[in-house]
Amino acid sequence: YVEGGRHVEVQVFGDTHGDVVHLFTRDCSAQRRHQKIVEEAPAADLPDAVRDLLQSSSVALSREVGYVSAGTVEFLVLGDEAYFLEMNTRLQVEHPVTEEVTGADLVLWQLEVAAGAPLPSQDSLTCTGHAVEVRVYAEDPYAGFLPQAGRIDAFVPGPGARVEDAGLPEVSTAYDPMVAKLVVRGADRSDALDRTVDVLDGTVLAGLLNNLGFVRRLLDSPEFRSGAVHTGWLDAYEGPLLERPDVPEEAAAVAAAWLWPDVGDGWRSAGPAAEVRRPVVDALGTQHDVVGEAPEELAGVLQGRRAHVVSEGQTWTFERPDGMRRRHAALAGDADVTTPMPGTVLDVRVAEGEHVEAGQRLGTIEAMKMELALTAAHGGTVSLVGASVGDQVPMGHVLFHVEPEASDD
């Protein structure tokens, strides 16, 4: 048992001529539920003796078994001690950070090795600068990193990143909920982290919950900057990084309002120009009456009636007011308890006509190997039970409807 260990791995490559080389190290310690979120190359602050041990051991292991093509040898590192975990006999998700610091094209190497070509010599390989990769996930970091599924309304990566994505219009429940990878290179670790934060500040991802705002804060935290993050750190963390940003920043509303074409200059024939008001409505149904000048920063994209604006990695979506809809209309759906993703109903604890309290568990579904409790947003009477135990339900299916208690107002 290694408590507080770092996940450090070595990229190796073997050819059909019996030669094996390494392409230095990566650090993949930022994880949740044993799944990586951020990867770096090379692994920072390793003692020279440990780094040499990891690299030479990885080459020796690969040569001993006659390994051919790309592979990754993984270790747990604690101080001056290193412990072998496993070898992944494939090219991994995080291989781009190795490519960024070595200049190698590892996919091309796979093809060339398969065709019988020899590898370059170890002495010819160099590691320059530092690279960071962020895995962009459709998940809710503020609800235990709960995976999400659904349609991607907009994905516009910030400038300065190497972007790897499939360009798919939606995230399916059939696969891992990773949307894309953003890879950034810098002169050193500090520079690479600064550049990555800038990329996340300019990346718009709208349509489904995602981890960009959380990862942006993680990369800029003193814990991550100092190298204190180990493989179990996030699973035990309970600090401000995991506090949900529950209301749009006013600056985001201002930026959204200015994405739409000019609404007029306030000209009046008998007096000074009137102050121009640019109203926008956020996802909660709250109207923001924006006045003043356009902000200089904050990235965003306009899609018809919707404007998506990113602030510190968090994308906020706004619409133009609709005179046919009342304010706060979005809150009317609180009476419906819907499934956050497709799953199987495991438990139904209430019946139609039953009175429930706010926060009371109504039922449970199983989705993506997790049990999800469904609770009442407010006290009231259950007027609908929309499924039975064992039913397969799609995302957004109304399982329960809780009619709110009558107000005294």
Tab-separated table of C-alpha atoms in Angstrom:
chain	number	residue	atom	x	y	z
A	1	TYR	CA	0.000	0.000	0.000
A	2	VAL	CA	1.416	3.360	-1.098
A	3	GLU	CA	-0.344	6.350	0.464
A	4	GLY	CA	-0.119	9.668	-1.337
A	5	GLY	CA	1.852	8.332	-4.283
A	6	ARG	CA	2.221	10.020	-7.644
A	7	HIS	CA	1.277	8.258	-10.874
A	8	VAL	CA	4.358	8.467	-13.090
A	9	GLU	CA	4.680	6.564	-16.342
A	10	VAL	CA	7.258	6.039	-19.058
A	11	GLN	CA	6.484	5.935	-22.775
A	12	VAL	CA	8.391	3.101	-24.427
A	13	PHE	CA	8.694	1.887	-28.001
A	14	GLY	CA	10.093	-1.347	-29.400
A	15	ASP	CA	10.888	-2.354	-32.972
A	16	THR	CA	11.192	-5.670	-34.784
A	17	HIS	CA	14.996	-5.485	-34.641
A	18	GLY	CA	15.131	-5.993	-30.876
A	19	ASP	CA	15.686	-2.347	-29.981
A	20	VAL	CA	13.670	-0.491	-27.319
A	21	VAL	CA	13.745	3.226	-26.494
A	22	HIS	CA	11.963	5.391	-23.947
A	23	LEU	CA	10.462	8.816	-24.582
A	24	PHE	CA	10.846	10.086	-21.028
A	25	THR	CA	8.186	10.433	-18.346
A	26	ARG	CA	4.616	11.663	-17.787
A	27	ASP	CA	2.769	12.564	-14.593
A	28	CYS	CA	-0.910	11.578	-14.432
A	29	SER	CA	-1.596	12.054	-10.723
A	30	ALA	CA	-4.681	14.289	-11.074
A	31	GLN	CA	-7.404	11.644	-11.043
A	32	ARG	CA	-10.941	11.059	-9.830
A	33	ARG	CA	-12.194	7.528	-9.246
A	34	HIS	CA	-8.898	6.251	-10.702
A	35	GLN	CA	-9.574	8.061	-13.994
A	36	LYS	CA	-7.072	10.650	-15.199
A	37	ILE	CA	-8.061	14.293	-15.715
A	38	VAL	CA	-4.773	16.118	-16.346
A	39	GLU	CA	-1.512	14.727	-17.722
A	40	GLU	CA	1.901	16.346	-18.008
A	41	ALA	CA	5.230	15.635	-19.670
A	42	PRO	CA	7.786	15.354	-18.318
A	43	ALA	CA	6.986	14.429	-14.703
A	44	ALA	CA	8.186	17.384	-12.645
A	45	ASP	CA	10.429	17.382	-9.564
A	46	LEU	CA	11.528	13.764	-9.794
A	47	PRO	CA	14.888	12.999	-8.176
A	48	ASP	CA	17.410	12.192	-10.907
A	49	ALA	CA	17.997	8.710	-9.500
A	50	VAL	CA	14.269	7.936	-9.559
A	51	ARG	CA	13.848	9.254	-13.090
A	52	ASP	CA	16.785	7.162	-14.309
A	53	LEU	CA	15.426	4.095	-12.517
A	54	LEU	CA	11.972	4.447	-14.068
A	55	GLN	CA	13.297	4.938	-17.588
A	56	SER	CA	15.949	2.213	-17.506
A	57	SER	CA	13.586	-0.286	-15.830
A	58	SER	CA	10.894	0.371	-18.431
A	59	VAL	CA	13.317	-0.268	-21.271
A	60	ALA	CA	14.689	-3.393	-19.587
A	61	LEU	CA	11.191	-4.816	-19.029
A	62	SER	CA	10.170	-4.174	-22.629
A	63	ARG	CA	13.370	-5.668	-24.021
A	64	GLU	CA	13.060	-8.755	-21.816
A	65	VAL	CA	9.672	-9.689	-23.270
A	66	GLY	CA	10.548	-8.691	-26.839
A	67	TYR	CA	7.995	-5.898	-26.892
A	68	VAL	CA	7.157	-4.280	-30.247
A	69	SER	CA	5.373	-0.940	-30.891
A	70	ALA	CA	4.076	1.637	-28.389
A	71	GLY	CA	3.580	0.909	-24.715
A	72	THR	CA	3.470	2.611	-21.347
A	73	VAL	CA	5.026	1.355	-18.120
A	74	GLU	CA	3.275	2.792	-15.068
A	75	PHE	CA	4.575	3.339	-11.539
A	76	LEU	CA	3.583	4.788	-8.192
A	77	VAL	CA	6.281	7.113	-6.906
A	78	LEU	CA	6.648	8.247	-3.309
A	79	GLY	CA	9.727	10.270	-2.489
A	80	ASP	CA	12.781	8.271	-3.545
A	81	GLU	CA	10.837	5.023	-3.922
A	82	ALA	CA	9.133	3.707	-7.055
A	83	TYR	CA	6.698	0.808	-7.331
A	84	PHE	CA	5.692	-0.979	-10.562
A	85	LEU	CA	1.965	-0.899	-11.331
A	86	GLU	CA	1.390	-2.322	-14.812
A	87	MET	CA	2.210	-1.985	-18.471
A	88	ASN	CA	-0.373	-0.721	-20.951
A	89	THR	CA	0.356	-2.376	-24.280
A	90	ARG	CA	-1.053	0.347	-26.502
A	91	LEU	CA	-0.835	4.031	-27.304
A	92	GLN	CA	-2.549	5.942	-24.500
A	93	VAL	CA	-4.884	8.924	-24.396
A	94	GLU	CA	-2.112	11.106	-22.982
A	95	HIS	CA	0.459	10.386	-25.708
A	96	PRO	CA	0.156	13.942	-27.187
A	97	VAL	CA	2.051	15.500	-24.261
A	98	THR	CA	4.976	13.214	-25.044
A	99	GLU	CA	4.787	14.184	-28.700
A	100	GLU	CA	4.805	17.878	-27.782
A	101	VAL	CA	8.039	17.683	-25.771
A	102	THR	CA	9.890	15.195	-27.991
A	103	GLY	CA	8.726	16.189	-31.479
A	104	ALA	CA	7.965	12.539	-32.252
A	105	ASP	CA	4.852	11.402	-34.113
A	106	LEU	CA	4.030	8.232	-32.197
A	107	VAL	CA	1.197	7.171	-34.504
A	108	LEU	CA	3.574	7.384	-37.467
A	109	TRP	CA	6.150	5.416	-35.459
A	110	GLN	CA	3.604	2.625	-34.985
A	111	LEU	CA	3.056	2.364	-38.727
A	112	GLU	CA	6.756	2.486	-39.527
A	113	VAL	CA	7.632	-0.148	-36.915
A	114	ALA	CA	4.836	-2.387	-38.209
A	115	ALA	CA	6.404	-2.039	-41.678
A	116	GLY	CA	9.775	-3.201	-40.297
A	117	ALA	CA	11.577	0.142	-39.966
A	118	PRO	CA	14.104	0.593	-37.131
A	119	LEU	CA	13.601	3.100	-34.324
A	120	PRO	CA	15.873	6.123	-33.868
A	121	SER	CA	18.610	5.714	-31.283
A	122	GLN	CA	18.012	6.644	-27.655
A	123	ASP	CA	20.761	9.272	-27.812
A	124	SER	CA	18.938	11.096	-30.624
A	125	LEU	CA	15.777	11.610	-28.527
A	126	THR	CA	15.384	14.816	-26.505
A	127	CYS	CA	12.802	16.284	-24.140
A	128	THR	CA	12.302	20.053	-24.399
A	129	GLY	CA	9.834	22.275	-22.555
A	130	HIS	CA	6.706	21.085	-20.779
A	131	ALA	CA	3.269	20.008	-22.015
A	132	VAL	CA	-0.117	19.711	-20.304
A	133	GLU	CA	-3.164	17.787	-21.498
A	134	VAL	CA	-6.671	18.381	-20.146
A	135	ARG	CA	-9.319	15.735	-20.687
A	136	VAL	CA	-12.574	17.529	-21.425
A	137	TYR	CA	-15.306	15.413	-19.861
A	138	ALA	CA	-19.079	15.622	-19.971
A	139	GLU	CA	-19.524	15.220	-16.235
A	140	ASP	CA	-20.697	17.133	-13.185
A	141	PRO	CA	-17.654	17.730	-10.946
A	142	TYR	CA	-19.933	19.122	-8.239
A	143	ALA	CA	-21.997	15.920	-7.980
A	144	GLY	CA	-19.263	13.339	-7.583
A	145	PHE	CA	-18.082	13.714	-11.201
A	146	LEU	CA	-21.348	12.198	-12.393
A	147	PRO	CA	-21.089	11.350	-16.141
A	148	GLN	CA	-23.404	13.239	-18.470
A	149	ALA	CA	-24.872	12.434	-21.841
A	150	GLY	CA	-26.585	14.612	-24.396
A	151	ARG	CA	-26.149	16.979	-27.297
A	152	ILE	CA	-23.227	19.386	-27.591
A	153	ASP	CA	-24.656	22.774	-28.538
A	154	ALA	CA	-21.288	24.475	-28.989
A	155	PHE	CA	-17.617	23.546	-28.604
A	156	VAL	CA	-15.139	26.290	-29.466
A	157	PRO	CA	-11.657	25.635	-28.019
A	158	GLY	CA	-9.618	28.593	-26.848
A	159	PRO	CA	-6.718	29.713	-29.046
A	160	GLY	CA	-3.276	28.243	-28.438
A	161	ALA	CA	-4.174	24.572	-27.888
A	162	ARG	CA	-3.672	21.416	-29.848
A	163	VAL	CA	-7.216	20.043	-30.039
A	164	GLU	CA	-8.073	16.375	-30.439
A	165	ASP	CA	-11.757	15.550	-30.778
A	166	ALA	CA	-14.045	13.480	-32.955
A	167	GLY	CA	-16.369	16.360	-33.810
A	168	LEU	CA	-19.382	14.376	-32.631
A	169	PRO	CA	-22.665	16.245	-32.069
A	170	GLU	CA	-23.484	14.438	-28.842
A	171	VAL	CA	-22.060	12.404	-25.970
A	172	SER	CA	-23.430	8.864	-25.867
A	173	THR	CA	-23.919	6.644	-22.827
A	174	ALA	CA	-22.226	3.793	-24.698
A	175	TYR	CA	-18.714	5.140	-24.193
A	176	ASP	CA	-16.511	7.141	-21.861
A	177	PRO	CA	-17.933	10.710	-21.636
A	178	MET	CA	-14.755	12.398	-22.890
A	179	VAL	CA	-15.514	15.179	-25.369
A	180	ALA	CA	-11.996	16.197	-26.389
A	181	LYS	CA	-8.393	16.680	-25.349
A	182	LEU	CA	-6.758	20.102	-25.097
A	183	VAL	CA	-2.959	20.003	-25.217
A	184	VAL	CA	-0.767	23.015	-24.487
A	185	ARG	CA	3.017	23.379	-24.589
A	186	GLY	CA	5.173	25.882	-22.704
A	187	ALA	CA	8.805	26.687	-22.050
A	188	ASP	CA	8.554	25.128	-18.578
A	189	ARG	CA	5.848	23.780	-16.247
A	190	SER	CA	4.768	27.171	-14.928
A	191	ASP	CA	4.536	28.604	-18.432
A	192	ALA	CA	2.596	25.566	-19.694
A	193	LEU	CA	0.091	25.828	-16.828
A	194	ASP	CA	-0.375	29.557	-17.434
A	195	ARG	CA	-1.003	28.929	-21.124
A	196	THR	CA	-3.451	26.124	-20.358
A	197	VAL	CA	-5.432	28.359	-17.995
A	198	ASP	CA	-5.609	30.958	-20.778
A	199	VAL	CA	-6.897	28.302	-23.201
A	200	LEU	CA	-9.610	27.224	-20.750
A	201	ASP	CA	-10.584	30.865	-20.205
A	202	GLY	CA	-11.336	31.000	-23.921
A	203	THR	CA	-13.013	27.603	-24.408
A	204	VAL	CA	-16.797	27.499	-24.851
A	205	LEU	CA	-18.549	24.175	-24.225
A	206	ALA	CA	-22.328	24.412	-24.026
A	207	GLY	CA	-25.250	22.021	-24.020
A	208	LEU	CA	-24.291	19.682	-21.220
A	209	LEU	CA	-22.484	19.828	-17.886
A	210	ASN	CA	-18.718	19.543	-18.157
A	211	ASN	CA	-15.517	19.754	-16.125
A	212	LEU	CA	-13.784	22.760	-17.720
A	213	GLY	CA	-14.526	25.279	-14.970
A	214	PHE	CA	-13.370	22.833	-12.308
A	215	VAL	CA	-10.181	21.872	-14.161
A	216	ARG	CA	-9.357	25.515	-14.784
A	217	ARG	CA	-9.497	26.210	-11.041
A	218	LEU	CA	-7.562	23.025	-10.286
A	219	LEU	CA	-4.676	23.985	-12.581
A	220	ASP	CA	-4.502	27.436	-11.015
A	221	SER	CA	-4.667	26.169	-7.414
A	222	PRO	CA	-1.635	26.362	-5.114
A	223	GLU	CA	-1.897	22.611	-4.487
A	224	PHE	CA	-1.544	21.718	-8.146
A	225	ARG	CA	1.081	24.349	-8.828
A	226	SER	CA	3.221	23.063	-5.940
A	227	GLY	CA	2.948	19.433	-7.024
A	228	ALA	CA	0.979	18.355	-3.932
A	229	VAL	CA	-1.710	16.541	-5.961
A	230	HIS	CA	-1.376	12.735	-5.738
A	231	THR	CA	-3.613	9.929	-7.039
A	232	GLY	CA	-5.980	10.008	-4.059
A	233	TRP	CA	-6.008	13.770	-3.499
A	234	LEU	CA	-9.168	14.619	-5.422
A	235	ASP	CA	-11.179	11.728	-4.000
A	236	ALA	CA	-10.579	13.079	-0.479
A	237	TYR	CA	-10.748	16.789	-1.321
A	238	GLU	CA	-13.635	18.826	0.132
A	239	GLY	CA	-12.518	22.416	-0.476
A	240	PRO	CA	-13.667	25.342	-2.631
A	241	LEU	CA	-12.629	23.773	-5.935
A	242	LEU	CA	-15.735	21.587	-5.707
A	243	GLU	CA	-18.189	24.351	-4.832
A	244	ARG	CA	-20.705	24.660	-7.629
A	245	PRO	CA	-20.851	28.103	-9.312
A	246	ASP	CA	-24.619	28.406	-8.974
A	247	VAL	CA	-25.317	31.836	-10.448
A	248	PRO	CA	-23.943	33.462	-13.607
A	249	GLU	CA	-21.430	36.194	-13.055
A	250	GLU	CA	-22.797	39.602	-14.019
A	251	ALA	CA	-19.780	40.042	-16.279
A	252	ALA	CA	-20.902	36.982	-18.251
A	253	ALA	CA	-24.360	38.514	-18.731
A	254	VAL	CA	-22.773	41.715	-20.009
A	255	ALA	CA	-20.594	39.804	-22.456
A	256	ALA	CA	-23.574	37.771	-23.677
A	257	ALA	CA	-25.680	40.896	-24.242
A	258	TRP	CA	-22.993	42.392	-26.468
A	259	LEU	CA	-22.739	39.281	-28.660
A	260	TRP	CA	-26.029	40.139	-30.359
A	261	PRO	CA	-26.032	42.744	-33.142
A	262	ASP	CA	-26.482	46.401	-32.230
A	263	VAL	CA	-29.862	47.100	-30.633
A	264	GLY	CA	-29.725	50.854	-31.262
A	265	ASP	CA	-27.866	53.867	-29.923
A	266	GLY	CA	-30.615	55.452	-27.824
A	267	TRP	CA	-30.987	58.495	-30.119
A	268	ARG	CA	-33.817	60.882	-29.245
A	269	SER	CA	-34.963	63.938	-31.238
A	270	ALA	CA	-35.565	66.137	-28.191
A	271	GLY	CA	-32.823	65.517	-25.712
A	272	PRO	CA	-29.684	63.511	-25.027
A	273	ALA	CA	-29.504	59.896	-26.094
A	274	ALA	CA	-31.247	57.439	-23.767
A	275	GLU	CA	-29.223	54.793	-22.032
A	276	VAL	CA	-29.378	51.616	-24.112
A	277	ARG	CA	-30.598	48.558	-22.245
A	278	ARG	CA	-29.642	45.093	-23.496
A	279	PRO	CA	-31.759	42.510	-21.628
A	280	VAL	CA	-30.692	38.852	-21.494
A	281	VAL	CA	-32.117	35.871	-19.607
A	282	ASP	CA	-29.920	33.252	-17.950
A	283	ALA	CA	-30.558	29.503	-17.666
A	284	LEU	CA	-32.454	30.002	-14.400
A	285	GLY	CA	-34.903	32.341	-16.097
A	286	THR	CA	-33.546	35.484	-14.437
A	287	GLN	CA	-33.401	38.598	-16.617
A	288	HIS	CA	-30.286	40.776	-16.589
A	289	ASP	CA	-30.750	44.333	-17.877
A	290	VAL	CA	-27.319	45.186	-19.230
A	291	VAL	CA	-26.189	48.760	-19.737
A	292	GLY	CA	-22.772	50.195	-20.379
A	293	GLU	CA	-19.835	49.267	-22.580
A	294	ALA	CA	-18.855	45.866	-23.941
A	295	PRO	CA	-16.282	43.923	-21.870
A	296	GLU	CA	-12.805	43.574	-23.306
A	297	GLU	CA	-12.191	39.923	-22.378
A	298	LEU	CA	-14.595	36.949	-21.877
A	299	ALA	CA	-14.935	34.687	-24.935
A	300	GLY	CA	-18.297	33.708	-26.353
A	301	VAL	CA	-20.260	32.492	-29.358
A	302	LEU	CA	-23.720	33.399	-30.645
A	303	GLN	CA	-26.192	30.760	-31.887
A	304	GLY	CA	-29.503	32.284	-32.900
A	305	ARG	CA	-31.401	33.198	-29.726
A	306	ARG	CA	-28.660	31.783	-27.506
A	307	ALA	CA	-25.354	33.300	-26.480
A	308	HIS	CA	-22.689	31.143	-24.804
A	309	VAL	CA	-20.072	32.984	-22.739
A	310	VAL	CA	-17.137	31.486	-20.837
A	311	SER	CA	-15.819	32.892	-17.566
A	312	GLU	CA	-12.894	31.083	-15.910
A	313	GLY	CA	-13.639	27.931	-17.852
A	314	GLN	CA	-17.346	27.941	-16.950
A	315	THR	CA	-19.744	28.384	-19.868
A	316	TRP	CA	-22.934	30.347	-19.207
A	317	THR	CA	-25.838	30.360	-21.663
A	318	PHE	CA	-28.196	33.314	-22.135
A	319	GLU	CA	-31.198	34.022	-24.347
A	320	ARG	CA	-32.949	37.143	-25.527
A	321	PRO	CA	-36.138	37.843	-23.533
A	322	ASP	CA	-39.342	36.430	-24.984
A	323	GLY	CA	-42.391	38.564	-24.249
A	324	MET	CA	-44.608	35.486	-24.411
A	325	ARG	CA	-42.824	33.843	-21.485
A	326	ARG	CA	-42.770	35.022	-17.898
A	327	ARG	CA	-39.566	35.486	-15.970
A	328	HIS	CA	-38.280	32.514	-13.977
A	329	ALA	CA	-40.212	30.172	-16.256
A	330	ALA	CA	-37.287	27.775	-16.094
A	331	LEU	CA	-37.974	27.211	-12.423
A	332	ALA	CA	-41.411	25.758	-13.124
A	333	GLY	CA	-39.810	22.419	-13.964
A	334	ASP	CA	-38.640	21.894	-10.378
A	335	ALA	CA	-41.808	19.872	-9.765
A	336	ASP	CA	-40.579	17.271	-12.257
A	337	VAL	CA	-37.927	14.837	-11.021
A	338	THR	CA	-36.185	13.566	-14.149
A	339	THR	CA	-33.455	11.052	-14.842
A	340	PRO	CA	-30.024	12.695	-15.253
A	341	MET	CA	-28.982	9.960	-17.695
A	342	PRO	CA	-30.368	6.742	-19.188
A	343	GLY	CA	-30.566	3.925	-16.655
A	344	THR	CA	-32.534	1.236	-14.856
A	345	VAL	CA	-35.025	1.978	-12.088
A	346	LEU	CA	-33.842	0.158	-8.964
A	347	ASP	CA	-36.192	1.561	-6.372
A	348	VAL	CA	-39.494	3.472	-6.133
A	349	ARG	CA	-40.233	4.641	-2.595
A	350	VAL	CA	-43.380	6.726	-3.005
A	351	ALA	CA	-46.847	6.365	-4.480
A	352	GLU	CA	-49.153	8.822	-6.191
A	353	GLY	CA	-51.030	10.911	-3.648
A	354	GLU	CA	-48.319	10.578	-1.009
A	355	HIS	CA	-46.992	13.700	0.767
A	356	VAL	CA	-43.201	14.156	0.722
A	357	GLU	CA	-40.732	16.566	2.301
A	358	ALA	CA	-38.013	18.571	0.572
A	359	GLY	CA	-34.940	16.407	0.092
A	360	GLN	CA	-36.810	13.135	0.614
A	361	ARG	CA	-35.617	10.247	-1.551
A	362	LEU	CA	-38.260	9.255	-4.090
A	363	GLY	CA	-36.411	6.500	-5.882
A	364	THR	CA	-33.103	5.258	-7.280
A	365	ILE	CA	-31.780	4.516	-10.743
A	366	GLU	CA	-28.622	2.720	-11.843
A	367	ALA	CA	-26.644	4.356	-14.648
A	368	MET	CA	-23.062	3.865	-15.800
A	369	LYS	CA	-22.380	1.474	-12.875
A	370	MET	CA	-23.535	4.049	-10.310
A	371	GLU	CA	-26.622	4.285	-8.146
A	372	LEU	CA	-28.247	7.727	-8.330
A	373	ALA	CA	-30.722	8.881	-5.686
A	374	LEU	CA	-33.630	11.001	-6.922
A	375	THR	CA	-34.996	13.427	-4.340
A	376	ALA	CA	-37.788	15.973	-4.043
A	377	ALA	CA	-36.747	19.580	-4.657
A	378	HIS	CA	-39.526	20.783	-2.344
A	379	GLY	CA	-42.293	19.519	-0.117
A	380	GLY	CA	-45.614	18.599	-1.700
A	381	THR	CA	-47.775	15.801	-3.030
A	382	VAL	CA	-46.651	13.174	-5.528
A	383	SER	CA	-49.034	13.452	-8.474
A	384	LEU	CA	-47.120	11.206	-10.890
A	385	VAL	CA	-44.921	8.107	-10.650
A	386	GLY	CA	-43.622	7.619	-14.155
A	387	ALA	CA	-41.879	4.230	-13.979
A	388	SER	CA	-41.692	0.941	-12.110
A	389	VAL	CA	-38.784	-1.016	-10.658
A	390	GLY	CA	-36.825	-2.678	-13.473
A	391	ASP	CA	-37.871	-0.210	-16.177
A	392	GLN	CA	-35.252	1.144	-18.580
A	393	VAL	CA	-35.663	4.916	-18.780
A	394	PRO	CA	-34.047	7.477	-21.113
A	395	MET	CA	-32.291	10.653	-19.989
A	396	GLY	CA	-34.776	13.374	-19.045
A	397	HIS	CA	-37.615	10.952	-18.375
A	398	VAL	CA	-40.031	12.288	-15.737
A	399	LEU	CA	-40.013	9.710	-12.961
A	400	PHE	CA	-41.915	11.748	-10.411
A	401	HIS	CA	-43.953	14.939	-10.301
A	402	VAL	CA	-44.230	16.630	-6.918
A	403	GLU	CA	-46.961	19.283	-6.778
A	404	PRO	CA	-45.667	22.050	-4.487
A	405	GLU	CA	-47.397	22.875	-1.259
A	406	ALA	CA	-49.750	25.847	-1.532
A	407	SER	CA	-48.151	29.165	-0.567
A	408	ASP	CA	-49.637	31.393	2.123
A	409	ASP	CA	-48.918	34.467	-0.028
